mmCIF file of C-alpha atoms in Angstrom:
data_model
loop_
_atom_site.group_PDB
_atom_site.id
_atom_site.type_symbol
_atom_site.label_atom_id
_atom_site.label_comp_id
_atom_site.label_asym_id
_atom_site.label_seq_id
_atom_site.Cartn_x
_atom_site.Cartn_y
_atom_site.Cartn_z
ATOM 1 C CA UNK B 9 -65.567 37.971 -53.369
ATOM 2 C CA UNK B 10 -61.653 37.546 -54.623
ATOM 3 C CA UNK B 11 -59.640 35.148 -52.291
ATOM 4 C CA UNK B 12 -56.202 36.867 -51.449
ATOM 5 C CA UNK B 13 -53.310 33.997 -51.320
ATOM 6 C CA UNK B 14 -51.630 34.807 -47.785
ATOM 7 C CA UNK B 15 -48.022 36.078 -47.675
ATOM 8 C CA UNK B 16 -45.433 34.383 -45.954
ATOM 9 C CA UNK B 17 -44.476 36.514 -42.887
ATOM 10 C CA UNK B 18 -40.548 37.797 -42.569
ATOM 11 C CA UNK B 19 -38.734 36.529 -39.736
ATOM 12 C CA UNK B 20 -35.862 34.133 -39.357
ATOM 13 C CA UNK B 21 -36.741 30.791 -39.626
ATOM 14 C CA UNK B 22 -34.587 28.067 -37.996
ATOM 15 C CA UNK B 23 -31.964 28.208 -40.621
ATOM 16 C CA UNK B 24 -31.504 32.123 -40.682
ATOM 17 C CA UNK B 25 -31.059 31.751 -36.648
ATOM 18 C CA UNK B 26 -28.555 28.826 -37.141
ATOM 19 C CA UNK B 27 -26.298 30.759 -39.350
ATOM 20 C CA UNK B 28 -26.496 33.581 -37.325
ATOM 21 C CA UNK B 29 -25.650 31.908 -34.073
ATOM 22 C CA UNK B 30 -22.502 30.077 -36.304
ATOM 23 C CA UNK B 31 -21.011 33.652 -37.338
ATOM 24 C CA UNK B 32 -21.674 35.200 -33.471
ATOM 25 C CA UNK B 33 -19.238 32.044 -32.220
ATOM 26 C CA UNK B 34 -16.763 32.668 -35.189
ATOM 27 C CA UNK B 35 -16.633 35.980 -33.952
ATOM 28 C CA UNK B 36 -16.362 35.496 -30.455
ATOM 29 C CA UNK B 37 -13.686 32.365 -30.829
ATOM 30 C CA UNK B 38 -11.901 35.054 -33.327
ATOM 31 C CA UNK B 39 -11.588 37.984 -30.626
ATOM 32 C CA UNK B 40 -10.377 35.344 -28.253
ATOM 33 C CA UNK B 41 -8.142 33.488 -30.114
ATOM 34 C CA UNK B 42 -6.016 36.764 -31.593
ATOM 35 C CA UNK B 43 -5.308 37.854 -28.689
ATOM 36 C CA UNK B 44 -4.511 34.185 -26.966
ATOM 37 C CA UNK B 45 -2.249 34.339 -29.916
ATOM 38 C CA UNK B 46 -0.023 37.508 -29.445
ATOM 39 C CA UNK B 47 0.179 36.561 -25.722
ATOM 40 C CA UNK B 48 1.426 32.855 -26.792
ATOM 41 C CA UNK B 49 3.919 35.025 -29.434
ATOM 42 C CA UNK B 50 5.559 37.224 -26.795
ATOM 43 C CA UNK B 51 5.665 34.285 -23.865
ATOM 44 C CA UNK B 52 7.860 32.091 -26.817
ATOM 45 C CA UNK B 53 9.745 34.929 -27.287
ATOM 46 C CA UNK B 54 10.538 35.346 -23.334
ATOM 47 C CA UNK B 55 11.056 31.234 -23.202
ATOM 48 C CA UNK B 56 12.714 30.527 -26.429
ATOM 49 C CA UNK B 57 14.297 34.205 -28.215
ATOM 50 C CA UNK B 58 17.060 32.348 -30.414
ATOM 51 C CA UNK B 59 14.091 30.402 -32.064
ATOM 52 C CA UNK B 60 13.586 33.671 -33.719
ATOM 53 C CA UNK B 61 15.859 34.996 -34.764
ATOM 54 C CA UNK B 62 19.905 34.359 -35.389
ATOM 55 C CA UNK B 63 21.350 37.917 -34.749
ATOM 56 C CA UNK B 64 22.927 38.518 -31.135
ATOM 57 C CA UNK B 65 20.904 41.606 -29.395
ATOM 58 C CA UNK B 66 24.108 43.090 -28.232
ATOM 59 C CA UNK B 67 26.577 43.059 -31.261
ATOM 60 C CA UNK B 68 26.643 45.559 -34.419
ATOM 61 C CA UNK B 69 25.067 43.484 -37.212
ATOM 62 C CA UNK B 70 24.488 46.132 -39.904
ATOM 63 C CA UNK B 71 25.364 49.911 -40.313
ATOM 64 C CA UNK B 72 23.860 52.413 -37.765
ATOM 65 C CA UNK B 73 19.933 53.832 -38.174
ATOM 66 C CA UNK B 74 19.221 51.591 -40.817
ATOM 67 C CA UNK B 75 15.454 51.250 -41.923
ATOM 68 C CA UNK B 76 13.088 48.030 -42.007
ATOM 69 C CA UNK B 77 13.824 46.332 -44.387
ATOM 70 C CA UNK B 78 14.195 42.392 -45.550
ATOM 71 C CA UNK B 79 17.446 41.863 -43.598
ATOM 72 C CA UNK B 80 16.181 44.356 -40.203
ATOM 73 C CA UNK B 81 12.636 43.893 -39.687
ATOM 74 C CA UNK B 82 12.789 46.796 -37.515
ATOM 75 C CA UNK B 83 15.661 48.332 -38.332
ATOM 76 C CA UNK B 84 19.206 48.939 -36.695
ATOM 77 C CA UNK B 85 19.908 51.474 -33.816
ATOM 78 C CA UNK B 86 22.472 54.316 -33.829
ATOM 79 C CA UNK B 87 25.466 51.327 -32.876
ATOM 80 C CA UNK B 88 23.776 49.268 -35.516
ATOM 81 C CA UNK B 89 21.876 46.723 -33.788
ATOM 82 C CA UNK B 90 18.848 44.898 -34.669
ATOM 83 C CA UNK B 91 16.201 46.089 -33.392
ATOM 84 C CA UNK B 92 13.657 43.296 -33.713
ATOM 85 C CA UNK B 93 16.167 40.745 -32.107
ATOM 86 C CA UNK B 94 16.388 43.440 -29.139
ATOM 87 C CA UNK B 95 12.410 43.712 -29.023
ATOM 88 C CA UNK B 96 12.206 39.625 -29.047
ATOM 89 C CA UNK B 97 14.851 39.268 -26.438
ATOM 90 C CA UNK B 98 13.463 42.046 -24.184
ATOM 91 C CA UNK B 99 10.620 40.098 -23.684
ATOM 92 C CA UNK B 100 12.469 37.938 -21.193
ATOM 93 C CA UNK B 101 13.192 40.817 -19.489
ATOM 94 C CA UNK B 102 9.585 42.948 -19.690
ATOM 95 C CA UNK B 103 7.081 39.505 -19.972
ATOM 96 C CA UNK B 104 8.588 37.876 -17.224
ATOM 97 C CA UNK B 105 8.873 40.678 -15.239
ATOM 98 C CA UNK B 106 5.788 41.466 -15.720
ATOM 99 C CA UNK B 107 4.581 37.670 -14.615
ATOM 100 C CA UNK B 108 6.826 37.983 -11.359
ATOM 101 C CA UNK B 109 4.732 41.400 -10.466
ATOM 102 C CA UNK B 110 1.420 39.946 -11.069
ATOM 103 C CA UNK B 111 2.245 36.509 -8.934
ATOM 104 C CA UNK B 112 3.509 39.031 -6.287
ATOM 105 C CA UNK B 113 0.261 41.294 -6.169
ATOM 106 C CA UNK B 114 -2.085 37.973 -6.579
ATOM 107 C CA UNK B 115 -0.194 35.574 -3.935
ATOM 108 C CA UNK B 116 -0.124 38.747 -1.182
ATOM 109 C CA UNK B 117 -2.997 40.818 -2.350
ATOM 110 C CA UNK B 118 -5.419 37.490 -2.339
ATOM 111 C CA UNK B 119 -4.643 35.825 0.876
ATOM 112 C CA UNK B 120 -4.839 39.183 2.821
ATOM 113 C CA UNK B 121 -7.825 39.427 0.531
ATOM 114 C CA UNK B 122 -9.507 36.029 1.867
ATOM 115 C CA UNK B 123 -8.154 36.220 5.319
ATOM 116 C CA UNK B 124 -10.203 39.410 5.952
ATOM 117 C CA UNK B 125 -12.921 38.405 4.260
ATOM 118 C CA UNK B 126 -13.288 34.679 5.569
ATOM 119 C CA UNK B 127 -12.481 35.783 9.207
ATOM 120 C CA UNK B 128 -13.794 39.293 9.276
ATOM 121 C CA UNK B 129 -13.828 41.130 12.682
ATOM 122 C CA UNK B 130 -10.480 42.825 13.535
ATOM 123 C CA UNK B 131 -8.773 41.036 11.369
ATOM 124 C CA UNK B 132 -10.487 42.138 8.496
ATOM 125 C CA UNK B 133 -10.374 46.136 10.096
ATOM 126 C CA UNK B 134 -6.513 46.180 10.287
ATOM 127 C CA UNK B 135 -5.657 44.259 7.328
ATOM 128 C CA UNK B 136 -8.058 46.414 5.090
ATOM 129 C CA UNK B 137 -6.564 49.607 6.637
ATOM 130 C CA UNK B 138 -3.400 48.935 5.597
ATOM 131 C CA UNK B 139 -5.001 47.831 2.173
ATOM 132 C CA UNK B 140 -5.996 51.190 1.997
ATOM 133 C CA UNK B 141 -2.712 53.056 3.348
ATOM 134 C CA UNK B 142 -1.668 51.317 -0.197
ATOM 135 C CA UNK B 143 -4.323 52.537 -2.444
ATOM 136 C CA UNK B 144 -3.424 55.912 -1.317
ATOM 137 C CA UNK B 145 0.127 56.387 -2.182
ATOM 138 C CA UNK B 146 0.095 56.954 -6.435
ATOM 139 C CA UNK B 147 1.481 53.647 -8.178
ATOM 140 C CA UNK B 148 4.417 55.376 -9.561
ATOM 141 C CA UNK B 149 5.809 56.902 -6.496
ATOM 142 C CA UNK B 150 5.435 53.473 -4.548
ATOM 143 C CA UNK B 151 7.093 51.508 -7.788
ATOM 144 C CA UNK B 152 10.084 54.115 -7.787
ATOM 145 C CA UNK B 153 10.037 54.398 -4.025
ATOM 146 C CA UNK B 154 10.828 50.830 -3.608
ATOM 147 C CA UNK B 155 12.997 50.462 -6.704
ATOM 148 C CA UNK B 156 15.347 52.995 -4.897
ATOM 149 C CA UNK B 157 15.834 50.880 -1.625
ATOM 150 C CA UNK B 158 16.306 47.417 -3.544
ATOM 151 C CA UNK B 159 18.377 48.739 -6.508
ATOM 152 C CA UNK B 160 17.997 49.158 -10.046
ATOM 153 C CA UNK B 161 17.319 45.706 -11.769
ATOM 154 C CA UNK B 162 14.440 44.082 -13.344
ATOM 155 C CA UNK B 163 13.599 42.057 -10.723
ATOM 156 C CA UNK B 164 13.376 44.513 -8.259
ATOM 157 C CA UNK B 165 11.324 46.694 -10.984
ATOM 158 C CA UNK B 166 8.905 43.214 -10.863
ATOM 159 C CA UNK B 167 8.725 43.219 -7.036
ATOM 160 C CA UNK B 168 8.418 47.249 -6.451
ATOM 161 C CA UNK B 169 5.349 46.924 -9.471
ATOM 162 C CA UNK B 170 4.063 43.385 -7.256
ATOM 163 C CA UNK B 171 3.544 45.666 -4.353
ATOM 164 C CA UNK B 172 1.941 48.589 -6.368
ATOM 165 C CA UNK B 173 -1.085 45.796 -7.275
ATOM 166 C CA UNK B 174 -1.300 43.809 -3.809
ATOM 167 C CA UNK B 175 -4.159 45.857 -2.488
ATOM 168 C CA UNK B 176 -6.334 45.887 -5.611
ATOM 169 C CA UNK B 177 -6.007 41.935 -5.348
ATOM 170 C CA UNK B 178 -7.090 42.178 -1.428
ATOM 171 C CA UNK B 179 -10.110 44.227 -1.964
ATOM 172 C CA UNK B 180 -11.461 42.347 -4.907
ATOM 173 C CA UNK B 181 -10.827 38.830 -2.949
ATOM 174 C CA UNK B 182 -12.091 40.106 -0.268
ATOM 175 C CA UNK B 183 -15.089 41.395 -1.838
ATOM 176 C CA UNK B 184 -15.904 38.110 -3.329
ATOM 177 C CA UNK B 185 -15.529 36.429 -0.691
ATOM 178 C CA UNK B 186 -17.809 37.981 1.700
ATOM 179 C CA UNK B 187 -20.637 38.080 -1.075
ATOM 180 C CA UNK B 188 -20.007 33.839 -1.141
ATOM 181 C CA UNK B 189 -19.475 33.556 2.617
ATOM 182 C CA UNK B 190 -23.262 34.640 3.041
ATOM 183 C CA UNK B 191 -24.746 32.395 0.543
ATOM 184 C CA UNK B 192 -27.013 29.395 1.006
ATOM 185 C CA UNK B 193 -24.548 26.605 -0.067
ATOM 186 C CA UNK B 194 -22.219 27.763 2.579
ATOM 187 C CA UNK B 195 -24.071 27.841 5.298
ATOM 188 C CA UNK B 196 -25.186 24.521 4.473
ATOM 189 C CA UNK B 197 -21.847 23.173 4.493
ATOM 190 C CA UNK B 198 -20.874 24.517 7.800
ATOM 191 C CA UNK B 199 -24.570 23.503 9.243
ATOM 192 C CA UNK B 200 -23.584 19.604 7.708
ATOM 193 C CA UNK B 201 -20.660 20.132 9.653
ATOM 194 C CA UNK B 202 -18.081 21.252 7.664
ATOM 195 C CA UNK B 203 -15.147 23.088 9.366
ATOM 196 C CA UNK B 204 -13.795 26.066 7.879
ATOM 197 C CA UNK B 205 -10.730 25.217 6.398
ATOM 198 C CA UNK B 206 -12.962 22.469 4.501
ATOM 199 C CA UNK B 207 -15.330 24.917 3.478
ATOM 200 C CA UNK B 208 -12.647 27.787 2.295
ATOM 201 C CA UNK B 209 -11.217 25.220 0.504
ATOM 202 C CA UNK B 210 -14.084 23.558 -1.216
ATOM 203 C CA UNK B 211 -16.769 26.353 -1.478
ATOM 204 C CA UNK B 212 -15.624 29.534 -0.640
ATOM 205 C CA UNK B 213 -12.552 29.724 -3.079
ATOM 206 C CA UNK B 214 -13.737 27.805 -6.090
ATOM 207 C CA UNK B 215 -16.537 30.563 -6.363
ATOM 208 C CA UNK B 216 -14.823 33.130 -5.701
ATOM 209 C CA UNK B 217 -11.471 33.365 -7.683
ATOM 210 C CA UNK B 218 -12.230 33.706 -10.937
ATOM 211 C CA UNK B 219 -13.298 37.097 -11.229
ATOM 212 C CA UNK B 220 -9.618 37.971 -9.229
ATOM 213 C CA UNK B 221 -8.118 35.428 -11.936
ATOM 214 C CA UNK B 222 -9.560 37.887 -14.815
ATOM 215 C CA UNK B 223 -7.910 40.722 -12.546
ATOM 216 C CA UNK B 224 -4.201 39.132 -13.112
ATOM 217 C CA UNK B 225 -4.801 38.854 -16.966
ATOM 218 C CA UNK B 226 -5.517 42.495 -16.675
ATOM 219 C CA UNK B 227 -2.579 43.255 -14.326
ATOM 220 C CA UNK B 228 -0.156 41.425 -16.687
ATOM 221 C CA UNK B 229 -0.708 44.042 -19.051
ATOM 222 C CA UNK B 230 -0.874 47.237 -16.273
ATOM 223 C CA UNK B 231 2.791 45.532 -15.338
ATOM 224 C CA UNK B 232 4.272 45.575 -18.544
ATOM 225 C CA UNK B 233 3.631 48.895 -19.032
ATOM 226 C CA UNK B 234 5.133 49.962 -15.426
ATOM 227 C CA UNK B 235 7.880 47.724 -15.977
ATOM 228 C CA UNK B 236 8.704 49.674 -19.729
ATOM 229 C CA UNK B 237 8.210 53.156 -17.399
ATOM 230 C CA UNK B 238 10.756 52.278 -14.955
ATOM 231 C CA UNK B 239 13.029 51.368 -17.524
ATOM 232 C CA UNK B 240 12.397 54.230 -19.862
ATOM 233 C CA UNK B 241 13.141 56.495 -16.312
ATOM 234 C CA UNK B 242 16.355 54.296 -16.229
ATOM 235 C CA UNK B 243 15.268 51.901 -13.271
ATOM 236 C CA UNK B 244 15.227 48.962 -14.877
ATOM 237 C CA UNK B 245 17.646 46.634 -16.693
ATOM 238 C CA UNK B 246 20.869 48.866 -17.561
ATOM 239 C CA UNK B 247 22.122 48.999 -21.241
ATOM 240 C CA UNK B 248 22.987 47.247 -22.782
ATOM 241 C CA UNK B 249 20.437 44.890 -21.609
ATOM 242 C CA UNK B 250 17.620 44.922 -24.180
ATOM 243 C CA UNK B 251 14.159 46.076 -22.271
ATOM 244 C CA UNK B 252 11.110 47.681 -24.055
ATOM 245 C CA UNK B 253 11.128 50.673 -21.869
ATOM 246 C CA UNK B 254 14.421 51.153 -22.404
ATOM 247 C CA UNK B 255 14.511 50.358 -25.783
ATOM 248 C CA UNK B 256 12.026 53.197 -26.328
ATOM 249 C CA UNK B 257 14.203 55.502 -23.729
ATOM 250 C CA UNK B 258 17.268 55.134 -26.537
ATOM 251 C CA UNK B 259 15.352 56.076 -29.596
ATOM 252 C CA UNK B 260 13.880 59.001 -28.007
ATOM 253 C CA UNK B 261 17.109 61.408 -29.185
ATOM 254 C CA UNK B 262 16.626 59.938 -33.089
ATOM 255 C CA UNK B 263 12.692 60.578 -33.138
ATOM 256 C CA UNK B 264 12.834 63.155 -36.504
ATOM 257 C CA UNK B 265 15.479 60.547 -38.419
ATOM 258 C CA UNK B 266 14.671 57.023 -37.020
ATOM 259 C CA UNK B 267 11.272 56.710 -36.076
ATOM 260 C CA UNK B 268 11.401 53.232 -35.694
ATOM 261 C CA UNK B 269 13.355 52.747 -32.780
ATOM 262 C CA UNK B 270 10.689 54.569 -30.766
ATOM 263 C CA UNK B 271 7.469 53.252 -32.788
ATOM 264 C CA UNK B 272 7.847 49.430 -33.261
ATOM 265 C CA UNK B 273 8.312 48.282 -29.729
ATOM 266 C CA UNK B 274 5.972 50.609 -28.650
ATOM 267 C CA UNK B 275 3.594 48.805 -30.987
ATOM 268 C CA UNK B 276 4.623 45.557 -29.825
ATOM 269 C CA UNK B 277 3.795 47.045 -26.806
ATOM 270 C CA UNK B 278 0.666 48.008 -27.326
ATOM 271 C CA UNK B 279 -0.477 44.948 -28.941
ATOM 272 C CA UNK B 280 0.392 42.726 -25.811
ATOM 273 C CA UNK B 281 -1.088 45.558 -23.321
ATOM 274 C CA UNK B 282 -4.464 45.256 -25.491
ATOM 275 C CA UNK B 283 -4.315 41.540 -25.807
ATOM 276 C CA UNK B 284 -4.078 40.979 -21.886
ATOM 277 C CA UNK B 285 -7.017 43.708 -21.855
ATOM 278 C CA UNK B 286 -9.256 41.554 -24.053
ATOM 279 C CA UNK B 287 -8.209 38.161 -22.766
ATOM 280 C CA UNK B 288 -9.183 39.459 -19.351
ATOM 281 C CA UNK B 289 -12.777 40.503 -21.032
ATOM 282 C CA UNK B 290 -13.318 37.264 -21.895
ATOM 283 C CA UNK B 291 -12.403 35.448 -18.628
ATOM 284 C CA UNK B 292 -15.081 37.517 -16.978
ATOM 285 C CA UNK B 293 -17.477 37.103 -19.997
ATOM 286 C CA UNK B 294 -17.210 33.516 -19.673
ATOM 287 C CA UNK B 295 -17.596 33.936 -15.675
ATOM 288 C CA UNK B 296 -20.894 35.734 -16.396
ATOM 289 C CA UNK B 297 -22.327 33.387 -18.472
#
């Protein structure tokens, strides 16, 4: 009879699982952080633009359709203006836009949200029909629609993109708060006799808001870009106020012999679209977990 010496079986041991856990939260802080990052980066550049850069974004600096390059980051336009100082100061204009439309939607959209939810009954009927009068006229036409009575402007570009976004606020808050209202914590409160604004306030909300909080990191984004598409139409900001939509709108004509006037704000952009996008991914990750 020969005696076999057993072989170690393959698996991950403690250490393998350790390491492996390490790199999956190096990961995840890394897809967090980047785009934590480029939102930080474009907010500094809405607070603080002259920390930046030293050219003025409305005076001729260079000669006309000049490429990148060490001097121009981005370039000049056809009156030969830098274009990266125009991108960094338009974020005043697009960013904090953008933040005025999504505190619009979220302030409206949520308390109609929880008032129709919390109260329910007739309440809830008429203020979710007119919820849904909204969610039937297209975004655009309602943004443009409103922009037209106001007047051109980037504020009233912010408030006519607020009101686009007030009733997908209201029908998430709403939602979530009449899957909480129903649970067994809250009708414990009210049979310990808690009233309802103490129970709103101290149940009902708290467990409720974060999924509508991930909803505003995603709207920032949805904003931007309507805010750029109003002023690329030529609602927004007039020239020569520097505005990403409109920045794009004036390198349109010079496509074929100056691509980047059209190209690198739309990449910037892009980037902070896609960085709201993930940041809101990860609010709602974290919520799930």
């Amino acid at each position: 009879m020969t005696l076999t010496r057993p072989t170690r079986q393959l698996g991950a041991g403690p250490r393998t699982t350790q390491v492996f856990w390490r790199r999956e939260r190096s990961i995840t802080w890394l897809r967090f952080a980047l785009p934590v990052f480029v939102i930080v980066l474009g907010l500094a550049w809405a607070i603080a633009p002259g920390l930046f850069t030293s050219f003025s974004p409305t005076e001729t600096v260079g000669p006309a359709l000049q490429a990148p390059s060490g001097a121009h980051w981005f370039g000049t336009d056809a009156t030969g203006r830098d274009v990266y100082t125009r991108v960094i100061f338009g974020a005043s204009e697009s960013i904090v836009g953008a933040i005025v439309a999504v505190a619009v939607g979220f302030v409206i959209g949520t308390t109609i949200g929880v008032l129709a939810g919390s109260v329910g009954g007739v309440l809830d009927e008429i203020l979710m029909r007119l919820v849904d009068v909204l969610l039937a006229i297209p975004a655009l036409l309602l943004s443009l629609t409103i922009v037209i009575l106001l007047g051109f402007g980037t504020t009233n570009a912010a408030i006519a993109v607020g009101v686009t976004s007030i009733a997908v606020f209201a029908r998430l808050a709403r939602s979530q708060v009449v899957s909480v209202r129903v649970s067994e914590y809250v009708e414990a409160a009210y049979g310990s006799g808690g009233t309802f604004a103490s129970v709103l306030w101290r149940h009902i909300l708290p467990n409720s808001l974060t999924p509508v909080i991930a909803l505003a990191a995603l709207q920032l984004g949805s904003a931007i870009l309507q805010i750029s598409t109003l002023g690329f139409l030529g609602y927004g900001a007039p020239p020569p106020t520097p505005e990403w939509g409109l920045l794009i709108a004036e390198g349109r004509n010079y496509v074929a012999t100056a691509w980047w006037l059209t190209v690198l704000p739309g990449v910037v952009v892009v980037a902070i679209v896609l960085a709201t996008n993930r940041l809101s991914q990860a609010i709602r990750g974290g919520d799930s977990a």
